[in-house]
Coordinates of C-alpha atoms in Angstrom, one line a residue:
X1 CA 61.9 6.8 -68.0
X2 CA 61.7 9.3 -65.1
X3 CA 58.6 9.3 -62.9
X4 CA 57.2 12.5 -64.6
X5 CA 57.7 11.0 -68.1
X6 CA 56.1 7.7 -66.9
X7 CA 53.1 9.4 -65.5
X8 CA 52.6 11.4 -68.7
X9 CA 52.7 8.2 -70.8
X10 CA 50.2 6.6 -68.5
X11 CA 47.9 9.6 -68.8
X12 CA 48.1 9.4 -72.6
X13 CA 47.4 5.7 -72.5
X14 CA 44.5 6.3 -70.1
X15 CA 43.1 9.0 -72.4
X16 CA 43.4 6.7 -75.5
X17 CA 41.7 3.9 -73.7
X18 CA 38.9 6.2 -72.6
X19 CA 38.3 7.4 -76.2
X20 CA 38.4 3.8 -77.4
X21 CA 35.8 2.7 -74.8
X22 CA 33.5 5.7 -75.5
X23 CA 33.7 5.1 -79.3
X24 CA 33.1 1.3 -78.9
X25 CA 30.1 2.0 -76.7
X26 CA 28.8 4.6 -79.2
X27 CA 28.8 2.2 -82.2
X28 CA 27.7 -0.8 -80.2
X29 CA 24.7 1.1 -78.6
X30 CA 23.9 2.7 -81.9
X31 CA 23.8 -0.7 -83.6
X32 CA 21.6 -2.2 -80.8
X33 CA 19.1 0.6 -81.1
X34 CA 18.9 0.4 -84.8
X35 CA 18.3 -3.3 -84.6
X36 CA 15.6 -3.0 -81.9
X37 CA 13.7 -0.2 -83.8
X38 CA 13.8 -2.1 -87.1
X39 CA 12.7 -5.3 -85.3
X40 CA 9.7 -3.5 -83.9
X41 CA 8.8 -2.2 -87.3
X42 CA 9.2 -5.4 -89.2
X43 CA 7.2 -7.4 -86.7
X44 CA 4.2 -4.9 -86.6
X45 CA 4.4 -3.8 -90.3
X46 CA 1.7 -6.3 -91.5
X47 CA -0.7 -5.3 -88.7
X48 CA -0.2 -1.6 -89.5
X49 CA -0.5 -2.2 -93.2
X50 CA -3.9 -4.0 -92.7
X51 CA -5.1 -1.0 -90.7
X52 CA -3.7 1.9 -92.7
X53 CA -3.4 2.6 -96.4
X54 CA 0.1 4.3 -96.0
X55 CA 2.6 3.0 -93.5
X56 CA 5.9 4.8 -93.1
X57 CA 5.6 8.0 -95.1
X58 CA 8.6 10.2 -94.4
X59 CA 6.6 13.4 -94.5
X60 CA 9.3 15.1 -96.6
X61 CA 9.1 13.7 -100.1
X62 CA 6.6 15.2 -102.6
X63 CA 5.7 11.7 -103.7
X64 CA 4.1 9.4 -101.1
X65 CA 6.7 7.1 -99.6
X66 CA 6.2 3.9 -97.6
X67 CA 8.1 1.7 -95.2
X68 CA 10.3 4.6 -93.9
X69 CA 11.2 4.5 -90.3
X70 CA 12.4 8.0 -89.6
X71 CA 15.5 8.2 -87.5
X72 CA 15.4 11.4 -85.5
X73 CA 18.4 10.6 -83.3
X74 CA 20.5 7.5 -82.3
X75 CA 17.8 6.4 -79.9
X76 CA 14.6 7.9 -81.2
X77 CA 12.7 6.7 -84.3
X78 CA 9.3 7.8 -85.7
X79 CA 6.8 6.0 -87.9
X80 CA 3.9 7.9 -89.6
X81 CA 0.8 6.0 -90.7
X82 CA -2.3 7.5 -92.5
X83 CA -5.3 6.4 -94.5
X84 CA -7.8 5.0 -92.0
X85 CA -11.5 5.7 -91.4
X86 CA -12.0 7.6 -88.1
X87 CA -8.7 9.4 -87.7
X88 CA -6.3 11.6 -89.7
X89 CA -3.3 9.4 -88.9
X90 CA -1.0 8.2 -86.2
X91 CA 2.5 8.9 -85.1
X92 CA 4.5 6.1 -83.5
X93 CA 7.5 7.1 -81.5
X94 CA 10.1 4.4 -80.6
X95 CA 12.0 6.0 -77.7
X96 CA 14.9 3.8 -76.8
X97 CA 17.5 4.2 -74.1
X98 CA 20.6 6.2 -74.9
X99 CA 22.8 3.1 -75.3
X100 CA 25.2 5.1 -77.5
X101 CA 26.0 7.4 -74.6
X102 CA 28.5 5.9 -72.1
X103 CA 27.3 8.2 -69.3
X104 CA 23.7 7.2 -69.8
X105 CA 24.7 3.5 -69.8
X106 CA 26.5 4.0 -66.5
X107 CA 23.6 5.9 -64.9
X108 CA 21.3 3.0 -66.1
X109 CA 23.0 0.8 -63.5
X110 CA 21.9 3.0 -60.6
X111 CA 18.6 4.3 -62.0
X112 CA 17.1 1.7 -64.5
X113 CA 14.8 3.0 -67.2
X114 CA 13.0 1.4 -70.0
X115 CA 12.5 1.6 -73.8
X116 CA 9.1 3.0 -74.6
X117 CA 6.6 3.2 -77.4
X118 CA 4.2 6.2 -77.7
X119 CA 1.3 6.1 -80.2
X120 CA -0.4 9.4 -80.9
X121 CA -3.6 9.4 -82.8
X122 CA -4.6 12.6 -84.6
X123 CA -8.4 12.8 -84.6
X124 CA -10.3 15.3 -86.7
X125 CA -13.2 17.3 -85.1
X126 CA -15.9 15.1 -86.7
X127 CA -14.1 11.9 -85.7
X128 CA -14.4 12.3 -81.9
X129 CA -17.1 13.4 -79.5
X130 CA -16.4 15.1 -76.1
X131 CA -14.2 12.5 -74.4
X132 CA -11.7 12.9 -71.6
X133 CA -10.4 9.6 -70.3
X134 CA -7.1 8.4 -68.8
X135 CA -5.9 5.1 -67.4
X136 CA -2.5 5.2 -65.8
X137 CA -0.5 4.1 -62.7
X138 CA -2.1 5.3 -59.4
X139 CA 1.4 6.4 -58.2
X140 CA 1.4 9.4 -60.6
X141 CA -2.3 9.9 -61.0
X142 CA -2.8 12.9 -58.7
X143 CA 0.3 14.7 -60.1
X144 CA -0.7 14.3 -63.7
X145 CA -4.2 15.4 -62.9
X146 CA -2.8 18.7 -61.6
X147 CA -0.2 19.2 -64.4
X148 CA -2.1 18.1 -67.5
X149 CA -4.6 20.8 -68.5
X150 CA -7.5 18.8 -69.8
X151 CA -7.4 16.4 -66.9
X152 CA -7.2 19.2 -64.4
X153 CA -10.2 21.0 -66.0
X154 CA -12.6 18.1 -66.8
X155 CA -11.5 14.7 -65.2
X156 CA -12.2 13.2 -61.8
X157 CA -11.1 9.9 -60.5
X158 CA -13.5 7.1 -61.0
X159 CA -13.8 3.9 -59.0
X160 CA -11.9 1.2 -60.8
X161 CA -13.4 -1.7 -58.7
X162 CA -15.9 -2.7 -61.3
X163 CA -13.3 -2.8 -64.1
X164 CA -11.2 -5.9 -64.2
X165 CA -7.9 -3.9 -64.2
X166 CA -4.8 -4.4 -62.1
X167 CA -4.9 -2.7 -58.7
X168 CA -1.9 -0.4 -59.6
X169 CA -3.9 1.4 -62.3
X170 CA -6.3 4.3 -61.7
X171 CA -9.0 5.9 -64.0
X172 CA -9.7 9.6 -64.7
X173 CA -12.7 10.5 -66.7
X174 CA -15.1 13.4 -67.3
X175 CA -18.2 11.1 -67.2
X176 CA -18.7 7.6 -66.0
X177 CA -20.5 7.0 -69.3
X178 CA -17.1 7.4 -71.1
X179 CA -15.2 4.9 -69.0
X180 CA -18.0 2.4 -68.9
X181 CA -18.3 2.4 -72.7
X182 CA -14.7 2.6 -73.8
X183 CA -13.1 0.3 -71.1
X184 CA -14.9 -2.8 -72.3
X185 CA -14.2 -6.3 -71.0
X186 CA -11.8 -7.2 -73.9
X187 CA -9.9 -3.9 -73.4
X188 CA -9.4 -4.5 -69.7
X189 CA -8.5 -8.1 -70.2
X190 CA -5.8 -7.1 -72.7
X191 CA -4.3 -4.5 -70.3
X192 CA -4.3 -7.0 -67.5
X193 CA -2.6 -9.7 -69.5
X194 CA 0.1 -7.2 -70.6
X195 CA 0.5 -5.1 -67.5
X196 CA 4.3 -5.4 -67.8
X197 CA 4.1 -3.6 -71.2
X198 CA 1.2 -1.2 -70.5
X199 CA 2.0 2.2 -69.1
X200 CA -1.0 4.5 -69.8
X201 CA -3.7 5.8 -72.2
X202 CA -5.0 9.3 -72.5
X203 CA -7.9 10.3 -74.7
X204 CA -9.0 14.0 -75.0
X205 CA -11.1 16.1 -77.3
X206 CA -9.6 19.2 -75.6
X207 CA -5.9 18.3 -75.4
X208 CA -3.5 21.3 -74.8
X209 CA -0.6 19.5 -73.1
X210 CA 0.9 20.4 -69.7
X211 CA 0.0 23.5 -67.7
X212 CA 2.2 26.6 -68.2
X213 CA 3.4 28.3 -65.1
X214 CA 1.8 31.7 -64.3
X215 CA 5.2 33.4 -64.4
X216 CA 6.0 32.4 -68.0
X217 CA 2.4 32.2 -69.4
X218 CA 1.2 34.8 -72.0
X219 CA -2.0 35.0 -73.9
X220 CA -0.3 33.5 -77.0
X221 CA 1.4 30.5 -75.3
X222 CA -1.6 28.2 -74.8
X223 CA -1.9 25.9 -77.8
X224 CA -5.1 25.4 -79.6
X225 CA -7.1 22.5 -78.1
X226 CA -6.9 19.4 -80.3
X227 CA -8.4 15.9 -80.3
X228 CA -5.8 13.2 -79.5
X229 CA -5.6 9.6 -78.4
X230 CA -2.2 8.8 -76.7
X231 CA -1.0 5.3 -75.9
X232 CA 2.2 4.7 -73.9
X233 CA 3.7 1.3 -73.7
X234 CA 6.9 0.0 -72.1
X235 CA 9.4 -2.6 -73.4
X236 CA 9.9 -5.0 -70.4
X237 CA 13.3 -5.7 -69.0
X238 CA 14.6 -2.2 -68.1
X239 CA 16.8 -2.2 -71.1
X240 CA 18.7 -5.3 -70.1
X241 CA 17.0 -7.5 -72.7
X242 CA 18.2 -6.5 -76.1
X243 CA 17.1 -9.4 -78.3
X244 CA 15.0 -8.4 -81.2
X245 CA 12.2 -10.7 -80.0
X246 CA 11.5 -8.4 -77.0
X247 CA 10.1 -5.8 -79.3
X248 CA 7.2 -8.1 -80.2
X249 CA 5.7 -7.8 -76.8
X250 CA 3.7 -4.7 -77.7
X251 CA 1.6 -6.4 -80.4
X252 CA -1.4 -7.2 -78.3
X253 CA -1.5 -3.6 -77.0
X254 CA -1.1 -2.2 -80.5
X255 CA -4.1 -4.3 -81.6
X256 CA -6.0 -2.9 -78.6
X257 CA -5.0 0.7 -79.6
X258 CA -6.4 0.1 -83.1
X259 CA -9.6 -1.3 -81.6
X260 CA -10.0 1.7 -79.3
X261 CA -9.5 4.2 -82.2
X262 CA -12.6 2.6 -83.8
X263 CA -14.6 2.6 -80.6
X264 CA -13.8 6.3 -79.9
X265 CA -14.7 7.2 -83.5
X266 CA -18.1 5.5 -83.1
X267 CA -18.8 6.6 -79.5
X268 CA -21.5 9.3 -78.9
X269 CA -22.2 10.9 -75.6
X270 CA -25.8 11.0 -74.3
X271 CA -27.6 14.2 -74.9
X272 CA -27.5 15.2 -71.2
X273 CA -23.7 14.6 -70.8
X274 CA -23.1 16.3 -74.2
X275 CA -24.8 19.4 -72.9
X276 CA -22.7 19.3 -69.7
X277 CA -19.5 18.8 -71.7
X278 CA -20.2 21.8 -73.9
X279 CA -20.9 23.9 -70.8
X280 CA -17.6 22.8 -69.2
X281 CA -15.6 23.8 -72.3
X282 CA -17.3 27.2 -72.5
X283 CA -16.5 27.8 -68.8
X284 CA -12.8 26.9 -69.5
X285 CA -12.6 29.2 -72.4
X286 CA -14.2 32.1 -70.4
X287 CA -11.8 31.5 -67.6
X288 CA -8.9 31.5 -70.0
X289 CA -10.1 34.8 -71.6
X290 CA -10.4 36.4 -68.1
X291 CA -6.9 35.2 -67.3
X292 CA -5.3 36.5 -70.5
X293 CA -7.1 39.9 -70.1
X294 CA -5.7 40.3 -66.6
X295 CA -2.2 39.3 -67.9
X296 CA -2.5 41.9 -70.7
X297 CA -3.4 44.6 -68.1
X298 CA -0.5 43.6 -65.9
X299 CA 1.9 43.7 -68.8
X300 CA 0.6 47.1 -69.9
X301 CA 1.0 48.4 -66.3
X302 CA 4.5 47.0 -66.1
X303 CA 5.4 48.7 -69.4
X304 CA 4.1 52.1 -68.1
X305 CA 6.0 51.7 -64.8
X306 CA 9.2 50.9 -66.7
X307 CA 8.7 53.9 -68.9
X308 CA 8.2 56.2 -65.9
X309 CA 11.3 54.7 -64.3
X310 CA 13.4 55.4 -67.4
X311 CA 12.0 58.9 -67.6
X312 CA 12.9 59.6 -64.0
X313 CA 16.4 58.4 -64.6
X314 CA 16.7 60.6 -67.7
X315 CA 15.5 63.7 -65.7
X316 CA 18.2 63.2 -63.1
X317 CA 20.8 63.7 -65.8
X318 CA 19.3 67.1 -66.8
X319 CA 20.2 70.5 -65.4
X320 CA 17.5 72.3 -63.3
X321 CA 16.3 74.5 -66.2
X322 CA 16.0 71.5 -68.6
X323 CA 14.1 69.6 -65.9
X324 CA 11.6 72.5 -65.5
X325 CA 10.9 72.6 -69.3
X326 CA 10.6 68.8 -69.4
X327 CA 8.1 68.9 -66.5
X328 CA 6.1 71.6 -68.2
X329 CA 5.8 69.6 -71.4
X330 CA 4.8 66.5 -69.5
X331 CA 2.2 68.5 -67.5
X332 CA 0.7 69.9 -70.7
X333 CA 0.6 66.4 -72.2
X334 CA -1.2 65.0 -69.2
X335 CA -3.7 67.8 -69.3
X336 CA -4.5 67.2 -72.9
X337 CA -5.0 63.5 -72.2
X338 CA -7.2 64.0 -69.2
X339 CA -9.2 67.0 -70.5
X340 CA -12.5 66.7 -72.3
X341 CA -12.3 66.0 -76.0
X342 CA -14.1 68.8 -77.9
X343 CA -14.5 68.3 -81.6
X344 CA -13.9 71.6 -83.4
X345 CA -16.2 72.6 -86.2
X346 CA -15.5 75.1 -88.8
X347 CA -18.4 77.5 -89.5
X348 CA -18.6 79.4 -92.7
X349 CA -19.6 83.1 -92.3
X350 CA -21.0 85.6 -94.8

């Protein structure tokens, strides 16, 4: 074949090989993620079944279902559990690497990431006192304190020296009473012994997520404060270890999470700190109302300015006589708006 024909054939072969490699990686990565997620569920199912009445409800069926690990994507799985004293339920998110995506697999070589487990506990108002507490790596402590709303409003960094925790972890709390009571010796010991699996915990009775930028924030965008316990764990190995047994490493921390759910449910602030906490939350609400009021005023002024601009553009398109009549109408309108409002009364005569 001629050189041009040969290069065309090579390009076709190269394209076919690329499609084959991409498809092979997709099915292989998909299979690995399915196996890892199911391995985690199977290993922890008994522990969860002992702690909750219902494990694995799909949240869709009218009838209560169990043992359903919801697959939201090829690398993200969700497990719902409910039926436990002290909380409404928990959501367990198994967030695995995008092994099914060839580009993500290649980027993993240069920037390794890890599979993670996030456990979100939904607390009802009566199940949790005023508690704000976070334990997380010091490296990102200041940044998260600025970006996460409840930590920014209420939490300050506490000395971690008296807690038997690894040096790379820092503590944020509203009151020392909270950290002293909830970070017990067994809890700190479990975290220390599983530091390669532990990432962070964040407890809040006033959780509203991350801050919204001033440019995009409106009075309706801030979510309603809710009570949440959030546990973040990491599967060790940066995704290189894909044996099913690696998913068992989170069991001690899952036991700790269940233990801390009970401790938070039973914990009660002292009267003095409870009064301070309520005052702090009232101040935050008042500040939010002031902020939204100012935003509404700014938005109203912006609408008035835009309306005036459009009216000015419209006037420029009119002939002089039409402009004069338009200005007269606008002048009369403004006089009626600015003039005193006199209520007319009809008086019967004769």
